């Protein structure tokens, strides 16, 4: 195939310097992978990787600062003058694979190296010095058509690395592409074997879907339809479309620094179940304890309060102040905002027809209550020491008394004075 001239495709200067150093030493050096794909789509991409005919020892001799990030697979991290690392990988081809890991052999040509890649849109190479593109599998045409297609035999590509089934789904959703028919059939055939993937790799793919895809429901529906959920997250095997669309109604985490945006998308995904089911599924996928707690609490509170609150609002009835204080207390003041965003996403996709202005008013009211009124034991005008001095013995009864006083204050905030609470503690109704 005749290389295509692409003068407008320009990687960062530091990447060009790395490529020039390799080429001046007599080696081939090509930009490959996602950066080339995204550049052809007109998208920004921070990480530019290179493929080269140089072996790992030769790469290390050419550059002063290197990191052996995956030397057994031929990958050396080269640090540029600004300290940014670029992965430089020797041309290679697979000797054998078990569906999770590949054993590679060096000495391959560029086209052989591209032939081992997953999809045609990721099998395009660019020489930043000569400014030519190498595209032996017509990846540019697939980019223009909006198609994710496996390189060569789709079934073989899926057997080599089962993660490719999930990557194809993510790329299609991220770029709003179709999946070529043979590739889709290979994904479906691969689904029963996805259990060979480590939980960490599956979680990483779900994370990337939540972070990179504006409408994750497109990808999540394909997980369901292909059988990927049935194999990997059985809790979600029959997730309805309305539940998946609720994830779309929440902002993309990558567009904000708000820390709860990604867990909130996972909370929407699991919100068709109870908190325990969400906890078990996320623990099996090796989520962090912090994320498990955040998501399972939000899912539990939605199961307990969210649907009924939505029905109440949709009917035109407004919850009382005491009801909202009890809700804020149950959810926790630091999770109130996330809880209401989850509710709004579910109400919008469950056809509960809660007016947006009603949701906004509730949001403001509940936040005001959560941060200005007494909804936790620590907010009471008395504490455990006060009760002990008043003659209430330490132990479970003291904690029960504090909770009873909080219940009274939630019902009537005017009760939250030292005198009233000590009187209520001494003379329970």
Short mmCIF file of C-alpha atoms in Angstrom, two decimals:
data_model
loop_
_atom_site.label_atom_id
_atom_site.label_comp_id
_atom_site.label_asym_id
_atom_site.label_seq_id
_atom_site.Cartn_x
_atom_site.Cartn_y
_atom_site.Cartn_z
CA UNK A 1 0.00 0.00 0.00
CA UNK A 2 1.35 3.41 -0.95
CA UNK A 3 1.86 5.63 2.12
CA UNK A 4 -0.52 8.60 2.19
CA UNK A 5 0.90 12.08 2.67
CA UNK A 6 -0.59 13.72 5.77
CA UNK A 7 1.24 17.03 6.35
CA UNK A 8 -1.38 18.39 8.79
CA UNK A 9 -1.06 15.58 11.37
CA UNK A 10 1.42 16.98 13.89
CA UNK A 11 2.33 15.28 17.17
CA UNK A 12 3.90 17.32 20.00
CA UNK A 13 7.46 18.48 19.45
CA UNK A 14 8.84 16.18 22.16
CA UNK A 15 7.37 13.16 20.36
CA UNK A 16 8.98 14.28 17.10
CA UNK A 17 12.33 14.58 18.92
CA UNK A 18 12.07 10.99 20.18
CA UNK A 19 11.19 9.75 16.67
CA UNK A 20 14.04 11.76 15.11
CA UNK A 21 16.57 10.32 17.58
CA UNK A 22 15.50 6.80 16.66
CA UNK A 23 15.51 7.47 12.93
CA UNK A 24 18.89 9.24 13.01
CA UNK A 25 20.28 6.07 14.61
CA UNK A 26 19.01 4.03 11.65
CA UNK A 27 15.77 2.69 13.12
CA UNK A 28 12.17 3.06 12.02
CA UNK A 29 9.95 5.12 14.33
CA UNK A 30 6.20 5.50 13.90
CA UNK A 31 3.46 7.06 16.03
CA UNK A 32 0.79 4.43 16.63
CA UNK A 33 -2.39 3.72 18.52
CA UNK A 34 -5.05 5.94 19.99
CA UNK A 35 -3.24 9.23 19.46
CA UNK A 36 -3.12 8.72 15.70
CA UNK A 37 -6.76 7.63 15.64
CA UNK A 38 -7.92 10.59 17.72
CA UNK A 39 -5.86 13.07 15.71
CA UNK A 40 -7.47 11.82 12.50
CA UNK A 41 -10.86 12.35 14.18
CA UNK A 42 -9.85 15.88 15.18
CA UNK A 43 -9.71 15.02 18.88
CA UNK A 44 -7.02 16.01 21.37
CA UNK A 45 -4.89 13.20 22.76
CA UNK A 46 -2.19 13.62 25.40
CA UNK A 47 -0.37 10.28 25.15
CA UNK A 48 1.52 9.62 21.91
CA UNK A 49 3.10 6.16 21.72
CA UNK A 50 5.72 5.05 19.23
CA UNK A 51 6.59 1.75 17.58
CA UNK A 52 10.14 1.13 16.39
CA UNK A 53 12.42 -1.43 14.80
CA UNK A 54 14.91 -0.80 17.64
CA UNK A 55 15.07 -3.44 20.36
CA UNK A 56 14.58 -2.45 24.02
CA UNK A 57 18.35 -2.44 24.75
CA UNK A 58 18.93 -0.24 21.70
CA UNK A 59 16.23 2.18 22.82
CA UNK A 60 17.77 2.40 26.28
CA UNK A 61 21.19 3.14 24.82
CA UNK A 62 19.81 6.00 22.71
CA UNK A 63 18.08 7.92 25.52
CA UNK A 64 19.48 9.17 28.80
CA UNK A 65 16.32 8.71 30.86
CA UNK A 66 14.23 5.57 30.37
CA UNK A 67 11.89 3.40 32.41
CA UNK A 68 11.43 -0.36 31.68
CA UNK A 69 7.64 -0.13 31.90
CA UNK A 70 7.05 -3.41 30.02
CA UNK A 71 10.39 -4.59 28.78
CA UNK A 72 9.26 -8.21 28.40
CA UNK A 73 6.71 -6.96 25.87
CA UNK A 74 9.22 -4.64 24.23
CA UNK A 75 8.04 -1.38 25.82
CA UNK A 76 10.44 1.24 27.18
CA UNK A 77 9.28 4.53 28.68
CA UNK A 78 11.35 7.41 27.31
CA UNK A 79 11.35 10.62 29.35
CA UNK A 80 11.52 13.76 27.23
CA UNK A 81 13.19 17.01 28.22
CA UNK A 82 10.08 18.07 30.14
CA UNK A 83 9.96 14.82 32.09
CA UNK A 84 6.94 13.47 30.23
CA UNK A 85 7.08 9.77 29.45
CA UNK A 86 6.44 8.31 25.99
CA UNK A 87 6.10 4.57 25.49
CA UNK A 88 8.36 3.23 22.76
CA UNK A 89 7.65 -0.38 21.77
CA UNK A 90 9.63 -2.67 19.50
CA UNK A 91 7.82 -4.10 16.45
CA UNK A 92 6.50 -7.50 17.54
CA UNK A 93 4.15 -10.32 16.73
CA UNK A 94 2.37 -12.76 19.02
CA UNK A 95 3.83 -16.23 19.47
CA UNK A 96 1.00 -17.52 21.66
CA UNK A 97 -1.77 -16.17 23.87
CA UNK A 98 -4.19 -17.50 26.48
CA UNK A 99 -6.84 -14.82 26.03
CA UNK A 100 -5.36 -12.70 28.81
CA UNK A 101 -1.62 -12.45 28.15
CA UNK A 102 0.41 -12.69 24.98
CA UNK A 103 3.93 -14.02 24.50
CA UNK A 104 5.59 -11.82 21.87
CA UNK A 105 8.59 -12.09 19.58
CA UNK A 106 10.61 -9.17 18.22
CA UNK A 107 12.00 -8.76 14.73
CA UNK A 108 8.66 -8.09 13.06
CA UNK A 109 7.96 -5.50 10.40
CA UNK A 110 5.69 -2.49 10.92
CA UNK A 111 2.86 -4.18 9.01
CA UNK A 112 3.24 -7.34 11.11
CA UNK A 113 3.12 -5.20 14.23
CA UNK A 114 -0.06 -3.46 13.04
CA UNK A 115 -1.61 -6.82 12.13
CA UNK A 116 -1.55 -7.91 15.80
CA UNK A 117 -3.62 -4.91 16.90
CA UNK A 118 -7.29 -5.10 17.79
CA UNK A 119 -9.24 -2.84 15.42
CA UNK A 120 -8.50 -1.19 12.12
CA UNK A 121 -8.99 2.27 13.57
CA UNK A 122 -6.17 1.51 16.03
CA UNK A 123 -3.90 -0.07 13.39
CA UNK A 124 -2.78 3.15 11.70
CA UNK A 125 0.82 4.38 11.96
CA UNK A 126 2.23 7.83 11.27
CA UNK A 127 5.84 8.79 10.56
CA UNK A 128 6.16 12.28 12.10
CA UNK A 129 9.43 13.00 10.29
CA UNK A 130 8.47 12.01 6.74
CA UNK A 131 4.83 12.93 7.49
CA UNK A 132 3.41 9.79 5.95
CA UNK A 133 0.63 7.52 7.14
CA UNK A 134 0.72 3.74 7.00
CA UNK A 135 -2.74 2.18 6.93
CA UNK A 136 -2.62 -1.43 5.67
CA UNK A 137 -6.05 -2.36 7.07
CA UNK A 138 -8.02 0.68 5.83
CA UNK A 139 -8.57 2.15 9.28
CA UNK A 140 -9.06 5.63 7.81
CA UNK A 141 -11.97 4.40 5.74
CA UNK A 142 -13.54 2.87 8.85
CA UNK A 143 -13.07 6.16 10.71
CA UNK A 144 -14.86 7.96 7.88
CA UNK A 145 -17.66 5.36 7.81
CA UNK A 146 -17.94 5.32 11.59
CA UNK A 147 -17.27 1.60 12.01
CA UNK A 148 -15.39 -0.48 14.59
CA UNK A 149 -13.97 -3.49 12.74
CA UNK A 150 -11.48 -6.10 13.92
CA UNK A 151 -8.16 -6.42 12.15
CA UNK A 152 -8.30 -9.57 10.03
CA UNK A 153 -10.26 -12.47 11.50
CA UNK A 154 -12.55 -11.11 14.23
CA UNK A 155 -12.88 -14.42 16.11
CA UNK A 156 -9.10 -14.80 16.22
CA UNK A 157 -8.67 -11.26 17.54
CA UNK A 158 -11.15 -11.92 20.37
CA UNK A 159 -9.49 -15.21 21.30
CA UNK A 160 -6.11 -13.49 21.53
CA UNK A 161 -7.38 -11.05 24.14
CA UNK A 162 -10.89 -11.32 25.54
CA UNK A 163 -10.78 -7.69 26.68
CA UNK A 164 -11.08 -6.65 23.04
CA UNK A 165 -14.81 -7.42 23.13
CA UNK A 166 -15.31 -4.78 25.81
CA UNK A 167 -12.95 -2.32 24.13
CA UNK A 168 -14.89 -2.58 20.86
CA UNK A 169 -18.09 -1.72 22.71
CA UNK A 170 -16.47 1.27 24.42
CA UNK A 171 -14.97 2.66 21.20
CA UNK A 172 -18.29 2.33 19.39
CA UNK A 173 -20.12 4.20 22.15
CA UNK A 174 -17.42 6.83 22.60
CA UNK A 175 -17.29 7.75 18.90
CA UNK A 176 -20.94 6.94 18.13
CA UNK A 177 -19.77 4.26 15.68
CA UNK A 178 -21.43 1.06 14.52
CA UNK A 179 -19.79 -2.30 15.16
CA UNK A 180 -19.15 -4.26 11.97
CA UNK A 181 -21.29 -7.41 11.82
CA UNK A 182 -18.53 -10.03 11.91
CA UNK A 183 -16.89 -8.17 14.78
CA UNK A 184 -20.18 -8.03 16.70
CA UNK A 185 -20.78 -11.76 16.20
CA UNK A 186 -17.27 -12.44 17.50
CA UNK A 187 -18.01 -10.29 20.57
CA UNK A 188 -21.17 -12.27 21.29
CA UNK A 189 -19.30 -15.55 20.82
CA UNK A 190 -16.58 -14.29 23.16
CA UNK A 191 -18.97 -13.31 25.98
CA UNK A 192 -19.01 -16.72 27.78
CA UNK A 193 -15.20 -16.60 27.95
CA UNK A 194 -14.96 -13.11 29.46
CA UNK A 195 -14.75 -14.66 32.92
CA UNK A 196 -11.11 -15.39 32.07
CA UNK A 197 -10.42 -11.67 32.45
CA UNK A 198 -9.27 -10.41 35.81
CA UNK A 199 -11.81 -8.35 37.79
CA UNK A 200 -9.37 -5.44 37.70
CA UNK A 201 -9.36 -5.35 33.87
CA UNK A 202 -13.17 -5.50 33.74
CA UNK A 203 -13.47 -2.69 36.30
CA UNK A 204 -10.98 -0.58 34.35
CA UNK A 205 -13.09 -0.98 31.21
CA UNK A 206 -16.24 0.07 33.07
CA UNK A 207 -14.35 3.03 34.55
CA UNK A 208 -13.24 4.16 31.09
CA UNK A 209 -16.78 3.83 29.79
CA UNK A 210 -18.12 6.04 32.57
CA UNK A 211 -15.28 8.55 32.11
CA UNK A 212 -15.06 8.78 28.32
CA UNK A 213 -18.54 8.15 26.96
CA UNK A 214 -21.15 10.91 26.96
CA UNK A 215 -24.03 8.39 26.69
CA UNK A 216 -22.85 5.24 28.48
CA UNK A 217 -26.24 3.57 27.91
CA UNK A 218 -25.15 2.79 24.34
CA UNK A 219 -22.20 0.79 25.65
CA UNK A 220 -24.09 -0.69 28.61
CA UNK A 221 -26.89 -1.91 26.35
CA UNK A 222 -24.29 -3.70 24.22
CA UNK A 223 -22.82 -5.26 27.36
CA UNK A 224 -26.30 -6.59 28.09
CA UNK A 225 -27.12 -7.67 24.53
CA UNK A 226 -23.78 -9.40 23.94
CA UNK A 227 -23.98 -11.38 27.18
CA UNK A 228 -21.06 -9.53 28.78
CA UNK A 229 -23.15 -8.50 31.80
CA UNK A 230 -24.46 -12.05 32.20
CA UNK A 231 -20.87 -13.32 32.38
CA UNK A 232 -19.24 -10.52 34.35
CA UNK A 233 -21.91 -8.67 36.37
CA UNK A 234 -24.95 -10.98 36.60
CA UNK A 235 -26.79 -8.40 38.71
CA UNK A 236 -27.06 -6.25 35.57
CA UNK A 237 -27.84 -9.00 33.06
CA UNK A 238 -31.46 -7.87 32.67
CA UNK A 239 -31.03 -4.14 33.37
CA UNK A 240 -33.90 -2.27 31.64
CA UNK A 241 -33.25 0.51 29.16
CA UNK A 242 -34.70 3.10 31.55
CA UNK A 243 -32.05 2.24 34.12
CA UNK A 244 -29.24 2.50 31.59
CA UNK A 245 -30.55 5.86 30.35
CA UNK A 246 -30.41 7.18 33.91
CA UNK A 247 -26.62 6.94 33.66
CA UNK A 248 -26.74 9.24 30.61
CA UNK A 249 -28.65 11.83 32.63
CA UNK A 250 -25.61 12.34 34.89
CA UNK A 251 -22.60 14.45 33.86
CA UNK A 252 -19.44 12.97 32.36
CA UNK A 253 -16.85 12.71 35.18
CA UNK A 254 -14.00 13.90 32.96
CA UNK A 255 -15.69 17.27 32.40
CA UNK A 256 -15.61 18.20 36.09
CA UNK A 257 -13.41 17.93 39.14
CA UNK A 258 -16.36 16.97 41.34
CA UNK A 259 -15.20 13.74 42.99
CA UNK A 260 -18.58 11.98 43.14
CA UNK A 261 -19.45 12.16 39.45
CA UNK A 262 -18.11 8.72 38.49
CA UNK A 263 -19.48 6.93 41.59
CA UNK A 264 -22.80 8.65 40.90
CA UNK A 265 -22.95 7.09 37.44
CA UNK A 266 -22.29 3.69 38.99
CA UNK A 267 -25.00 4.37 41.59
CA UNK A 268 -27.47 4.99 38.77
CA UNK A 269 -26.38 1.77 37.06
CA UNK A 270 -26.98 -0.31 40.19
CA UNK A 271 -30.02 1.59 41.44
CA UNK A 272 -32.45 -1.04 40.19
CA UNK A 273 -31.29 -3.17 43.12
CA UNK A 274 -30.66 -2.67 46.81
CA UNK A 275 -27.48 -1.46 48.42
CA UNK A 276 -26.33 -4.95 49.36
CA UNK A 277 -26.50 -6.18 45.78
CA UNK A 278 -24.56 -3.14 44.60
CA UNK A 279 -21.94 -3.71 47.29
CA UNK A 280 -21.48 -7.37 46.37
CA UNK A 281 -21.18 -6.66 42.64
CA UNK A 282 -18.67 -3.85 43.14
CA UNK A 283 -16.62 -5.84 45.63
CA UNK A 284 -16.37 -8.69 43.11
CA UNK A 285 -15.00 -6.17 40.58
CA UNK A 286 -12.39 -4.91 43.07
CA UNK A 287 -13.70 -1.36 43.44
CA UNK A 288 -12.15 0.67 46.24
CA UNK A 289 -13.78 0.52 49.64
CA UNK A 290 -14.57 4.23 49.37
CA UNK A 291 -16.40 3.82 46.06
CA UNK A 292 -18.24 0.72 47.33
CA UNK A 293 -19.48 2.59 50.39
CA UNK A 294 -20.51 5.68 48.43
CA UNK A 295 -22.39 3.75 45.76
CA UNK A 296 -24.03 1.19 48.05
CA UNK A 297 -25.28 3.91 50.42
CA UNK A 298 -26.73 5.96 47.55
CA UNK A 299 -28.36 2.88 46.04
CA UNK A 300 -29.78 1.85 49.41
CA UNK A 301 -31.21 5.31 50.08
CA UNK A 302 -32.74 5.48 46.62
CA UNK A 303 -34.38 2.08 47.16
CA UNK A 304 -35.77 3.29 50.50
CA UNK A 305 -36.79 6.83 49.64
CA UNK A 306 -36.20 7.78 46.01
CA UNK A 307 -39.08 6.12 44.19
CA UNK A 308 -41.70 7.05 46.78
CA UNK A 309 -40.43 10.64 46.92
CA UNK A 310 -40.67 10.84 43.13
CA UNK A 311 -44.25 9.56 43.19
CA UNK A 312 -45.14 12.12 45.84
CA UNK A 313 -43.65 15.00 43.88
CA UNK A 314 -45.21 13.83 40.61
CA UNK A 315 -48.63 13.86 42.27
CA UNK A 316 -48.15 17.50 43.23
CA UNK A 317 -47.74 16.81 46.94
CA UNK A 318 -44.85 18.45 48.80
CA UNK A 319 -43.02 16.63 51.63
CA UNK A 320 -43.14 18.30 55.02
CA UNK A 321 -40.16 19.92 56.66
CA UNK A 322 -39.94 17.04 59.14
CA UNK A 323 -40.00 14.54 56.26
CA UNK A 324 -37.15 16.37 54.56
CA UNK A 325 -35.13 16.55 57.77
CA UNK A 326 -35.60 12.78 58.23
CA UNK A 327 -34.53 12.25 54.62
CA UNK A 328 -31.42 14.42 55.04
CA UNK A 329 -30.57 12.58 58.26
CA UNK A 330 -30.92 9.19 56.58
CA UNK A 331 -28.90 10.18 53.51
CA UNK A 332 -26.22 12.18 55.32
CA UNK A 333 -25.50 15.83 54.71
CA UNK A 334 -22.41 15.16 52.57
CA UNK A 335 -24.38 12.86 50.24
CA UNK A 336 -27.59 14.88 49.93
CA UNK A 337 -26.55 16.60 46.68
CA UNK A 338 -25.47 13.32 45.06
CA UNK A 339 -28.64 11.58 46.25
CA UNK A 340 -30.85 14.22 44.62
CA UNK A 341 -28.89 14.06 41.36
CA UNK A 342 -29.42 10.29 41.36
CA UNK A 343 -33.13 10.77 42.07
CA UNK A 344 -33.48 13.34 39.29
CA UNK A 345 -31.79 11.00 36.78
CA UNK A 346 -34.04 8.09 37.76
CA UNK A 347 -37.23 10.18 37.81
CA UNK A 348 -36.47 11.56 34.34
CA UNK A 349 -36.03 8.10 32.82
CA UNK A 350 -38.75 6.30 34.80
CA UNK A 351 -41.42 8.62 33.37
CA UNK A 352 -42.41 9.88 36.81
CA UNK A 353 -42.81 13.32 35.25
CA UNK A 354 -41.40 15.31 38.13
CA UNK A 355 -41.07 18.86 36.82
CA UNK A 356 -37.46 20.14 36.62
CA UNK A 357 -38.41 23.26 38.58
CA UNK A 358 -39.80 21.02 41.33
CA UNK A 359 -36.52 19.13 41.48
CA UNK A 360 -34.53 22.38 41.62
CA UNK A 361 -36.69 23.71 44.44
CA UNK A 362 -36.33 20.46 46.37
CA UNK A 363 -32.56 20.52 45.81
CA UNK A 364 -32.24 24.01 47.30
CA UNK A 365 -34.54 23.20 50.22
CA UNK A 366 -32.86 19.93 51.11
CA UNK A 367 -29.37 21.40 50.93
CA UNK A 368 -30.43 24.27 53.19
CA UNK A 369 -31.85 21.80 55.70
CA UNK A 370 -28.81 19.52 55.51
CA UNK A 371 -26.31 22.27 56.23
CA UNK A 372 -28.29 24.57 58.50
CA UNK A 373 -30.49 22.37 60.67
CA UNK A 374 -29.87 19.63 63.21
CA UNK A 375 -29.93 16.26 61.46
CA UNK A 376 -27.08 14.49 63.25
CA UNK A 377 -26.43 13.67 66.91
CA UNK A 378 -23.42 16.00 66.79
CA UNK A 379 -25.79 18.89 65.96
CA UNK A 380 -27.71 18.54 69.24
CA UNK A 381 -27.41 21.19 71.94
CA UNK A 382 -26.30 18.46 74.38
CA UNK A 383 -23.81 15.61 74.12
CA UNK A 384 -23.03 12.41 75.94
CA UNK A 385 -21.12 14.18 78.71
CA UNK A 386 -24.13 16.40 79.40
CA UNK A 387 -26.37 13.34 79.70
CA UNK A 388 -23.95 11.52 82.00
CA UNK A 389 -23.80 14.54 84.28
CA UNK A 390 -27.60 14.52 84.28
CA UNK A 391 -27.53 10.97 85.65
CA UNK A 392 -27.85 8.85 82.53
CA UNK A 393 -25.41 5.95 82.70
CA UNK A 394 -22.89 5.34 79.94
CA UNK A 395 -23.62 2.46 77.62
CA UNK A 396 -26.21 1.54 74.98
CA UNK A 397 -28.98 3.42 76.77
CA UNK A 398 -27.08 6.68 76.47
CA UNK A 399 -26.74 6.26 72.70
CA UNK A 400 -30.42 5.38 72.43
CA UNK A 401 -31.30 8.49 74.39
CA UNK A 402 -29.26 10.70 72.06
CA UNK A 403 -31.01 9.17 69.07
CA UNK A 404 -34.40 9.75 70.70
CA UNK A 405 -33.50 13.39 71.28
CA UNK A 406 -32.42 13.75 67.64
CA UNK A 407 -35.76 12.30 66.52
CA UNK A 408 -37.52 14.90 68.65
CA UNK A 409 -35.44 17.72 67.16
CA UNK A 410 -36.06 16.50 63.63
CA UNK A 411 -39.79 16.61 64.35
CA UNK A 412 -39.53 20.04 65.97
CA UNK A 413 -36.26 22.01 65.58
CA UNK A 414 -37.37 24.38 68.37
CA UNK A 415 -36.60 21.54 70.81
CA UNK A 416 -32.90 21.86 70.19
CA UNK A 417 -32.04 23.76 73.36
CA UNK A 418 -30.05 22.47 76.29
CA UNK A 419 -32.88 22.86 78.77
CA UNK A 420 -35.51 21.19 76.59
CA UNK A 421 -33.29 18.25 75.65
CA UNK A 422 -32.21 17.58 79.23
CA UNK A 423 -35.86 17.65 80.27
CA UNK A 424 -36.80 15.22 77.48
CA UNK A 425 -33.90 12.95 78.47
CA UNK A 426 -34.98 12.88 82.09
CA UNK A 427 -38.69 12.40 81.33
CA UNK A 428 -39.15 10.23 78.24
CA UNK A 429 -42.68 10.12 76.89
#
